């Protein structure tokens, strides 16, 4: 299902404001011509070196940003990076560290059943 047809905004519309994940500078999350969300950070440090960090998001997060923008009366909303959708509400008890002594997963990639031998002209090999 394509989410790009819902909550359309014009290209270049500032949908949200956030801080750059790389340097922490203020950035504007805009919509591209297809409705996808992105930002580009052009902040420079004390030595004049630009950050040049950019970020793009897929359909689901872009749709959520466009929806939030429209529901806020078409004013940019404040966003906290990184933007994620999905398993944000998983309880902490369910999350286990990667190096924990976990039981091995069930083997779902078991060997296939033996098949009949190939025959040649009605005779089995």
Short mmCIF file of C-alpha atoms in Angstrom, two decimals:
data_model
loop_
_atom_site.label_atom_id
_atom_site.label_comp_id
_atom_site.label_asym_id
_atom_site.label_seq_id
_atom_site.Cartn_x
_atom_site.Cartn_y
_atom_site.Cartn_z
CA UNK A 1 0.00 0.00 0.00
CA UNK A 2 1.37 3.38 -0.93
CA UNK A 3 1.16 6.05 1.73
CA UNK A 4 2.41 8.86 -0.51
CA UNK A 5 -1.10 9.80 -1.68
CA UNK A 6 -2.30 10.79 1.78
CA UNK A 7 -1.67 14.13 3.50
CA UNK A 8 0.14 15.63 0.51
CA UNK A 9 2.27 18.73 1.03
CA UNK A 10 4.07 20.95 -1.48
CA UNK A 11 7.71 20.32 -2.33
CA UNK A 12 10.06 22.14 0.05
CA UNK A 13 7.48 22.47 2.83
CA UNK A 14 9.11 22.53 6.28
CA UNK A 15 7.21 19.81 8.15
CA UNK A 16 9.30 19.61 11.33
CA UNK A 17 12.27 21.05 13.14
CA UNK A 18 14.91 18.94 14.88
CA UNK A 19 18.58 18.80 15.85
CA UNK A 20 21.14 17.20 13.52
CA UNK A 21 22.15 13.71 14.63
CA UNK A 22 25.75 14.43 13.69
CA UNK A 23 26.57 17.92 15.00
CA UNK A 24 23.48 18.86 17.02
CA UNK A 25 22.68 21.96 14.95
CA UNK A 26 19.10 22.98 14.24
CA UNK A 27 17.73 21.50 10.99
CA UNK A 28 14.46 21.69 9.08
CA UNK A 29 12.83 18.46 7.94
CA UNK A 30 11.31 19.16 4.53
CA UNK A 31 9.23 17.30 1.96
CA UNK A 32 10.70 16.37 -1.42
CA UNK A 33 8.67 16.29 -4.66
CA UNK A 34 7.37 12.78 -3.87
CA UNK A 35 6.32 13.65 -0.30
CA UNK A 36 9.35 11.97 1.30
CA UNK A 37 10.89 13.57 4.38
CA UNK A 38 14.55 14.64 4.42
CA UNK A 39 16.98 17.12 5.93
CA UNK A 40 20.40 18.48 5.06
CA UNK A 41 22.66 20.04 7.70
CA UNK A 42 24.88 22.86 6.54
CA UNK A 43 26.13 24.04 9.95
CA UNK A 44 29.84 24.77 10.31
CA UNK A 45 32.09 24.22 13.33
CA UNK A 46 34.54 26.76 14.79
CA UNK A 47 37.09 26.02 12.05
CA UNK A 48 34.59 26.53 9.22
CA UNK A 49 34.18 22.86 8.36
CA UNK A 50 30.60 22.11 7.37
CA UNK A 51 28.68 19.16 8.82
CA UNK A 52 27.01 18.21 5.48
CA UNK A 53 25.01 15.40 7.17
CA UNK A 54 21.80 14.45 5.40
CA UNK A 55 19.01 12.05 6.27
CA UNK A 56 16.07 10.66 4.27
CA UNK A 57 13.14 8.61 5.45
CA UNK A 58 10.83 6.10 3.78
CA UNK A 59 7.09 6.15 3.21
CA UNK A 60 5.88 5.27 6.71
CA UNK A 61 7.87 7.90 8.61
CA UNK A 62 7.28 10.52 5.91
CA UNK A 63 3.54 9.81 6.11
CA UNK A 64 3.60 10.19 9.90
CA UNK A 65 5.44 13.52 9.61
CA UNK A 66 3.02 14.81 6.96
CA UNK A 67 0.07 13.75 9.12
CA UNK A 68 1.52 15.44 12.22
CA UNK A 69 2.19 18.59 10.18
CA UNK A 70 -1.39 18.71 8.91
CA UNK A 71 -2.88 17.96 12.35
CA UNK A 72 -0.79 20.79 13.88
CA UNK A 73 -2.53 23.29 11.61
CA UNK A 74 0.18 23.20 8.92
CA UNK A 75 2.85 24.51 11.25
CA UNK A 76 6.20 22.70 11.67
CA UNK A 77 6.24 20.28 14.59
CA UNK A 78 9.19 19.56 16.87
CA UNK A 79 10.77 16.17 16.18
CA UNK A 80 13.32 14.17 18.12
CA UNK A 81 15.84 12.22 16.06
CA UNK A 82 16.21 9.35 15.28
CA UNK A 83 12.69 9.01 13.89
CA UNK A 84 11.40 5.45 14.18
CA UNK A 85 8.05 3.77 13.83
CA UNK A 86 7.25 0.31 15.05
CA UNK A 87 8.56 -1.38 18.17
CA UNK A 88 8.93 1.77 20.26
CA UNK A 89 6.65 0.50 23.03
CA UNK A 90 8.44 -2.79 23.73
CA UNK A 91 8.78 -3.23 27.50
CA UNK A 92 12.33 -3.17 28.84
CA UNK A 93 11.93 -6.65 30.34
CA UNK A 94 11.37 -8.10 26.87
CA UNK A 95 14.61 -6.63 25.53
CA UNK A 96 17.66 -8.81 26.18
CA UNK A 97 21.27 -7.90 25.56
CA UNK A 98 22.88 -9.60 22.57
CA UNK A 99 25.46 -11.40 24.71
CA UNK A 100 22.94 -12.86 27.18
CA UNK A 101 22.75 -16.62 27.60
CA UNK A 102 19.74 -17.11 25.38
CA UNK A 103 18.50 -20.50 24.26
CA UNK A 104 19.23 -21.19 20.60
CA UNK A 105 16.39 -20.49 18.22
CA UNK A 106 14.33 -23.34 16.81
CA UNK A 107 15.75 -24.71 13.60
CA UNK A 108 13.22 -23.67 11.01
CA UNK A 109 15.65 -24.40 8.18
CA UNK A 110 15.51 -28.18 8.53
CA UNK A 111 16.72 -30.39 5.72
CA UNK A 112 14.06 -31.10 3.09
CA UNK A 113 12.40 -34.48 2.96
CA UNK A 114 14.08 -37.14 0.84
CA UNK A 115 12.69 -37.22 -2.64
CA UNK A 116 12.38 -40.20 -4.90
CA UNK A 117 15.39 -41.12 -7.00
CA UNK A 118 15.42 -39.78 -10.53
CA UNK A 119 14.62 -42.42 -13.12
CA UNK A 120 15.80 -42.83 -16.71
CA UNK A 121 13.22 -44.06 -19.13
CA UNK A 122 11.18 -45.84 -16.49
CA UNK A 123 14.16 -47.45 -14.73
CA UNK A 124 15.41 -46.25 -11.37
CA UNK A 125 19.06 -45.41 -11.04
#
